[in-house]
Amino acid sequence: MSAVVLGIETSCDETGVGVVIGRDLAANVLSTSIEEQARFGGVVPEVASRAHVDAIGPVIDEACAVAGVSLRDIDAIAVTAGPGLVGSLLVGVSAAKGLAAGLGVDVYGVNHLAAHVAVDELQHGELPDPLIALLVSGGHSSLLLMSGSKVEPLGSTLDDAAGEAFDKVARLIGLPFPGGPHIDRAAELGRPDAVAFPRALAHDPDHRYDFSFSGLKTAVSRVVREQRIDPADVAASFQEAVADVLTRKAIAACRDHGVDHLVLGGGVAANSRLRALAQDRADAAGIHLRVPRADLCTDNGAMVAALGARLIRQQAAPTEPGFPATSTFDVHRVLIGD
Ligand code: KG4
Ligand code: ZN
């Protein structure tokens, strides 16, 4: 019998609950406070926590209904224990612990970042081993070498995360929060070669796998202030610079380590130009690229359930029930307390 795993994600402003049966996605329900957050131009932690409190019960019920399972059918629960906003995380962690205790099932407190990679199994089957993961979200940009159960961080951003850069640049050109999807759409009408924005650390041997986006953001703000370039051209040129640096370094990491599988994950992996350029460059280098479909890249509950299901298949020990929610979570650890 395939295990029925409930996954709960409340690390930021989305209340996500997914159900995975075996390796199959059975439900992925999302409630978001993004419209409330957009009024403030960013995520306000207290607003996010309150929205999670309201949404968590109904979203769990709906996910079970969509999957056609009752609470009693659940074999295990996985929940994001970090990284993220502690007040938000606590809502999901408390719900998961209470439900697990009530149902008498195991609970896995997992790393949100590892879930962004594991979600790809729902679409493309078992993850290859070894692989290079390019993890790009609102809070993180990392290149990881994953081999067996080992996760080796190769590099990360020295300043802003890739998603943060999208959100800040969107604000500069007058687009709403969260900026990534809006820049993606605006860029469709712009010229990616209109402005030659800087590619920071592109050729720095001391930072071969690291990123830096704050200089790019400053360069965009200078161009916007001059008001001579069409905003769509600014969006397209900015997006091109980010996609160029991310894919160049990801392919270099694969080549240097003799790894021929690259997996993209995190909200920025939903970006259409990043996906296309990664495909072109992976094809040219003979590397197999895997990118989850866009709605699985941005935060959701199915990714947490997918990681839970993977841990169960690997016979990982469940988490001790007293585990905390944590704002920081080392990128190389998958389960809290490991
Ligand atoms: O993984 P995610 O949903 O949440 C975090 O874990 O942070 O990532 C959110 C980030 C935001 O910065 C958002 O602007 C960005 O992902 N994002 C995008 C796109 N869709 C979401 N960035 C570029 N292009 C997109 N299509
Ligand atoms: Zn995320």
Coordinates of C-alpha atoms and ligand atoms in Angstrom, one line a residue:
M1 CA 0.0 0.0 0.0
S2 CA 1.3 3.5 -0.9
A3 CA 1.7 5.9 2.1
V4 CA -0.7 8.8 2.3
V5 CA 1.3 11.9 3.3
L6 CA -0.2 15.2 4.2
G7 CA 2.2 18.2 3.7
I8 CA 1.7 21.5 5.4
E9 CA 3.5 24.7 4.4
T10 CA 3.1 28.0 6.2
S11 CA 6.6 29.6 6.1
C12 CA 5.6 32.8 4.5
D13 CA 2.3 34.2 3.2
E14 CA 0.8 31.1 1.6
T15 CA -1.1 28.5 3.6
G16 CA -0.4 25.4 1.5
V17 CA -1.6 21.8 2.1
G18 CA -0.8 18.9 -0.2
V19 CA -1.6 15.2 -0.3
V20 CA 0.9 12.8 -1.9
I21 CA 0.0 9.1 -2.2
G22 CA 3.0 7.0 -2.9
R23 CA 4.8 9.3 -5.4
D24 CA 1.6 10.7 -6.9
L25 CA 0.2 14.2 -6.3
A26 CA -3.4 13.9 -5.0
A27 CA -4.1 17.4 -3.9
N28 CA -2.4 20.8 -3.7
V29 CA -4.6 23.5 -2.1
L30 CA -3.4 27.0 -1.4
S31 CA -4.8 30.0 0.4
T32 CA -2.8 33.2 0.1
S33 CA -2.7 36.5 1.9
I34 CA -0.9 38.1 -1.0
E35 CA -3.6 40.7 -1.8
E36 CA -3.5 41.9 1.8
Q37 CA 0.3 42.0 1.7
A38 CA 0.4 43.8 -1.7
R39 CA -1.2 46.8 0.0
F40 CA 2.0 47.1 2.2
G41 CA 4.4 46.4 -0.7
G42 CA 5.8 43.3 1.1
V43 CA 5.0 40.6 3.6
V44 CA 3.9 41.8 7.0
P45 CA 4.6 38.9 9.4
E46 CA 1.6 39.6 11.7
V47 CA -0.8 39.8 8.8
A48 CA 0.6 36.5 7.4
S49 CA 0.3 34.7 10.8
R50 CA -3.3 35.8 11.3
A51 CA -4.2 34.7 7.8
H52 CA -2.6 31.3 8.4
V53 CA -4.7 30.9 11.6
D54 CA -7.9 31.5 9.6
A55 CA -6.9 29.3 6.7
I56 CA -5.2 26.3 8.1
G57 CA -8.3 24.3 9.1
P58 CA -10.3 24.8 6.0
V59 CA -7.3 24.3 3.7
I60 CA -6.5 20.9 5.4
D61 CA -10.2 19.9 5.0
E62 CA -10.2 20.9 1.3
A63 CA -6.9 19.1 0.5
C64 CA -8.3 15.9 2.0
A65 CA -11.6 16.4 0.1
V66 CA -9.8 16.9 -3.2
A67 CA -7.5 13.9 -2.6
G68 CA -10.6 11.8 -1.7
V69 CA -9.1 10.8 1.7
S70 CA -10.4 11.3 5.2
L71 CA -8.1 12.3 8.1
R72 CA -8.0 8.7 9.2
D73 CA -6.4 7.6 6.0
I74 CA -3.3 9.8 6.6
D75 CA -0.2 7.7 7.3
A76 CA 2.2 10.6 8.1
I77 CA 2.4 14.3 8.2
A78 CA 5.3 16.5 6.9
V79 CA 5.5 20.2 7.8
T80 CA 7.9 23.0 7.1
A81 CA 9.8 23.6 10.3
G82 CA 11.9 26.4 8.7
P83 CA 13.4 28.6 7.4
G84 CA 10.7 31.3 7.4
L85 CA 8.7 33.7 9.6
V86 CA 8.5 32.1 13.0
G87 CA 4.9 33.3 13.7
S88 CA 3.8 31.8 10.4
L89 CA 5.8 28.6 10.8
L90 CA 4.3 28.0 14.2
V91 CA 0.8 27.8 12.8
G92 CA 1.6 25.0 10.5
V93 CA 3.9 23.2 13.0
S94 CA 1.3 23.4 15.7
A95 CA -1.4 22.1 13.4
A96 CA 0.9 19.2 12.2
K97 CA 1.8 18.2 15.8
G98 CA -1.8 18.3 17.0
L99 CA -3.1 16.3 14.0
A100 CA -0.3 13.8 14.2
A101 CA -0.9 13.2 18.0
G102 CA -4.6 12.9 17.4
L103 CA -4.3 10.5 14.6
G104 CA -1.3 8.6 16.1
V105 CA 0.9 9.1 13.0
D106 CA 4.5 10.2 12.6
V107 CA 5.4 13.8 11.9
Y108 CA 8.4 15.0 9.9
G109 CA 9.6 18.6 10.5
V110 CA 11.4 19.5 7.2
N111 CA 13.5 22.1 5.6
H112 CA 11.5 24.3 3.1
L113 CA 14.5 24.5 0.8
A114 CA 14.9 20.7 0.5
A115 CA 11.1 20.5 -0.3
H116 CA 11.6 23.0 -3.2
V117 CA 13.9 20.3 -4.8
A118 CA 11.9 17.2 -3.8
V119 CA 8.8 18.5 -5.4
D120 CA 10.2 17.7 -8.8
E121 CA 9.6 14.0 -8.1
L122 CA 5.9 14.5 -8.4
Q123 CA 6.3 15.5 -12.0
H124 CA 9.5 13.8 -13.2
G125 CA 9.9 10.7 -11.0
E126 CA 12.7 9.8 -8.7
L127 CA 15.4 12.4 -8.4
P128 CA 18.7 11.6 -10.1
D129 CA 21.7 11.0 -8.0
P130 CA 24.0 12.9 -7.9
L131 CA 22.5 16.2 -9.0
I132 CA 23.2 19.9 -8.9
A133 CA 20.3 22.0 -7.6
L134 CA 19.8 25.7 -8.3
L135 CA 17.5 26.9 -5.6
V136 CA 16.2 30.4 -6.2
S137 CA 13.4 31.9 -4.1
G138 CA 12.4 35.0 -2.3
G139 CA 14.8 34.4 0.6
H140 CA 17.5 32.1 -0.9
S141 CA 19.7 31.7 -3.9
S142 CA 22.0 28.6 -3.6
L143 CA 23.8 26.1 -5.7
L144 CA 23.9 22.7 -4.1
L145 CA 25.6 19.4 -4.9
M146 CA 23.2 16.6 -3.7
S147 CA 24.6 13.1 -3.6
G148 CA 23.0 10.3 -1.6
S149 CA 21.6 11.9 1.5
K150 CA 24.4 14.5 1.5
V151 CA 23.7 18.1 0.5
E152 CA 26.9 20.2 -0.1
P153 CA 26.4 23.9 -0.5
L154 CA 28.6 25.1 -3.4
G155 CA 27.6 28.8 -3.3
S156 CA 25.0 31.3 -2.4
T157 CA 24.1 34.9 -2.7
L158 CA 26.3 37.4 -1.0
D159 CA 23.5 39.9 -0.7
D160 CA 19.9 39.9 -2.1
A161 CA 18.2 36.6 -3.0
A162 CA 17.2 36.3 -6.7
G163 CA 13.5 36.7 -5.8
E164 CA 14.2 39.6 -3.6
A165 CA 15.9 41.3 -6.5
F166 CA 12.8 40.7 -8.7
D167 CA 10.6 42.2 -6.0
K168 CA 12.8 45.3 -5.5
V169 CA 13.2 46.0 -9.2
A170 CA 9.5 45.6 -9.7
R171 CA 8.9 48.2 -7.1
L172 CA 11.4 50.5 -8.9
I173 CA 9.5 50.3 -12.2
G174 CA 6.1 50.6 -10.5
L175 CA 4.9 47.0 -10.6
P176 CA 3.0 45.4 -7.7
F177 CA 4.3 42.9 -5.1
P178 CA 5.4 40.1 -5.5
G179 CA 7.4 41.4 -8.4
G180 CA 8.6 38.2 -10.1
P181 CA 5.5 37.3 -12.1
H182 CA 4.9 40.9 -13.0
I183 CA 8.4 41.4 -14.4
D184 CA 8.1 38.1 -16.2
R185 CA 5.0 39.4 -18.0
A186 CA 6.3 43.0 -18.6
A187 CA 9.5 41.5 -20.1
E188 CA 7.5 39.8 -22.8
L189 CA 7.1 43.2 -24.4
G190 CA 10.6 44.4 -23.8
R191 CA 14.1 44.0 -25.4
P192 CA 16.5 41.9 -23.3
D193 CA 19.5 43.7 -24.9
A194 CA 18.2 47.2 -24.4
V195 CA 20.4 47.8 -21.3
A196 CA 23.7 45.8 -20.7
F197 CA 23.1 45.4 -16.9
P198 CA 26.1 44.1 -14.9
R199 CA 26.6 40.4 -14.4
A200 CA 28.2 40.5 -10.9
L201 CA 30.8 37.8 -10.0
A202 CA 30.5 36.2 -13.5
H203 CA 34.2 35.7 -13.8
D204 CA 35.4 35.9 -10.2
P205 CA 37.3 32.7 -9.4
D206 CA 36.9 33.3 -5.6
H207 CA 33.1 33.3 -6.0
R208 CA 32.7 30.8 -8.8
Y209 CA 29.3 29.6 -7.5
D210 CA 28.2 32.7 -5.6
F211 CA 25.8 35.4 -6.7
S212 CA 25.3 39.1 -6.0
F213 CA 22.3 41.1 -7.1
S214 CA 22.5 44.3 -5.1
G215 CA 24.7 46.0 -7.7
L216 CA 22.2 45.0 -10.4
K217 CA 19.4 46.6 -8.4
T218 CA 21.4 49.8 -8.0
A219 CA 22.1 49.8 -11.8
V220 CA 18.4 49.4 -12.5
S221 CA 17.5 52.3 -10.1
R222 CA 19.9 54.6 -11.9
V223 CA 18.4 53.7 -15.3
V224 CA 14.9 54.2 -14.0
R225 CA 15.7 57.6 -12.5
E226 CA 17.0 58.8 -15.9
Q227 CA 13.6 57.9 -17.4
R228 CA 15.0 57.3 -20.9
I229 CA 14.4 53.6 -21.2
D230 CA 11.0 52.0 -21.6
P231 CA 10.0 50.1 -18.4
A232 CA 9.4 46.9 -20.4
D233 CA 12.9 47.1 -21.8
V234 CA 14.3 47.6 -18.2
A235 CA 12.3 44.5 -17.1
A236 CA 13.5 42.4 -20.0
S237 CA 17.1 43.5 -19.6
F238 CA 17.1 43.0 -15.8
Q239 CA 15.5 39.5 -16.2
E240 CA 18.1 38.6 -18.8
A241 CA 21.0 39.6 -16.5
V242 CA 19.6 37.4 -13.7
A243 CA 18.8 34.4 -15.9
D244 CA 22.3 34.7 -17.5
V245 CA 24.2 34.6 -14.3
L246 CA 22.1 31.9 -12.6
T247 CA 22.3 29.5 -15.6
R248 CA 25.9 30.2 -16.3
K249 CA 26.9 29.3 -12.8
A250 CA 24.6 26.3 -12.6
I251 CA 26.1 24.8 -15.8
A252 CA 29.6 25.5 -14.5
A253 CA 28.8 23.7 -11.3
C254 CA 27.6 20.6 -13.2
R255 CA 30.7 20.6 -15.5
D256 CA 33.2 21.1 -12.7
H257 CA 31.7 18.3 -10.6
G258 CA 31.1 15.9 -13.5
V259 CA 27.3 15.9 -12.7
D260 CA 24.9 15.7 -15.7
H261 CA 21.6 16.4 -13.9
L262 CA 20.5 19.9 -13.0
V263 CA 17.3 20.6 -11.0
L264 CA 15.8 24.1 -10.6
G265 CA 13.6 24.9 -7.7
G266 CA 12.0 27.8 -5.8
G267 CA 9.7 30.6 -6.8
V268 CA 12.1 32.2 -9.3
A269 CA 12.3 28.9 -11.2
A270 CA 8.8 29.8 -12.4
N271 CA 10.4 32.5 -14.5
S272 CA 9.9 31.9 -18.2
R273 CA 13.2 33.3 -19.4
L274 CA 15.2 31.5 -16.7
R275 CA 13.5 28.2 -17.7
A276 CA 14.2 28.8 -21.4
L277 CA 17.8 29.9 -21.1
A278 CA 18.5 27.0 -18.6
Q279 CA 17.1 24.6 -21.2
D280 CA 19.2 26.1 -24.1
R281 CA 22.4 26.0 -22.0
A282 CA 21.8 22.5 -20.6
D283 CA 21.1 21.1 -24.1
A284 CA 24.3 22.7 -25.4
A285 CA 26.3 21.2 -22.5
G286 CA 24.7 17.7 -22.7
I287 CA 23.1 18.2 -19.2
H288 CA 19.7 16.8 -18.3
L289 CA 17.5 19.6 -16.9
R290 CA 14.5 19.1 -14.7
V291 CA 12.3 22.0 -13.7
P292 CA 8.9 21.5 -12.0
R293 CA 5.9 23.2 -13.6
A294 CA 5.5 26.8 -12.4
D295 CA 2.8 26.2 -9.8
L296 CA 5.0 23.6 -8.1
C297 CA 8.0 26.0 -8.0
T298 CA 6.3 28.7 -5.9
D299 CA 5.5 27.8 -2.3
N300 CA 2.9 25.1 -1.9
G301 CA 2.0 22.1 0.4
A302 CA 2.6 19.4 -2.2
M303 CA 6.3 20.1 -2.1
V304 CA 6.4 19.4 1.7
A305 CA 4.3 16.2 1.2
A306 CA 6.7 15.1 -1.6
L307 CA 9.7 15.5 0.7
G308 CA 7.8 13.6 3.5
A309 CA 7.0 10.8 1.1
R310 CA 10.7 10.7 -0.1
L311 CA 11.9 10.5 3.6
I312 CA 9.5 7.6 4.3
R313 CA 10.8 5.7 1.2
Q314 CA 14.3 6.3 2.5
Q315 CA 13.2 5.0 5.9
A316 CA 14.3 8.2 7.7
A317 CA 13.3 8.4 11.4
P318 CA 10.4 10.8 12.1
T319 CA 11.1 13.9 14.0
E320 CA 10.8 14.0 17.9
P321 CA 7.4 15.6 18.5
G322 CA 8.8 18.5 20.6
F323 CA 10.6 20.0 17.6
P324 CA 10.6 23.8 17.2
A325 CA 9.8 26.2 14.3
T326 CA 13.0 27.9 13.3
S327 CA 13.6 31.1 11.2
T328 CA 17.0 29.7 10.2
F329 CA 17.7 26.3 8.8
D330 CA 21.0 25.2 7.4
V331 CA 20.6 24.5 3.7
H332 CA 22.4 21.2 4.0
R333 CA 20.0 19.7 6.6
V334 CA 16.8 18.1 5.5
L335 CA 15.0 17.3 8.8
I336 CA 15.0 19.4 11.9
G337 CA 17.1 18.0 14.7
D338 CA 19.4 16.0 12.3
Ligands
KG4_1 O1 9.7 30.0 -3.3 P1 8.8 31.2 -3.1 O2 7.4 31.0 -3.5 O3 8.9 31.7 -1.6 C1 10.0 31.7 -0.9 O4 10.4 30.6 -0.4 O5 10.6 32.8 -0.8 O6 9.5 32.4 -3.9 C2 8.9 33.6 -4.0 C3 9.7 34.5 -4.9 C4 9.3 35.9 -4.9 O7 10.4 36.8 -4.8 C5 8.7 36.1 -6.3 O8 8.8 37.4 -6.8 C6 9.5 35.1 -7.1 O9 9.7 34.0 -6.3 N1 8.8 34.7 -8.3 C7 9.2 34.9 -9.6 C8 8.3 34.4 -10.5 N2 7.2 33.8 -9.8 C9 7.6 34.0 -8.4 N3 10.4 35.5 -10.0 C10 10.6 35.6 -11.3 N4 9.7 35.2 -12.2 C11 8.5 34.6 -11.9 N5 7.7 34.1 -12.8
ZN2 ZN 9.9 28.9 -1.1

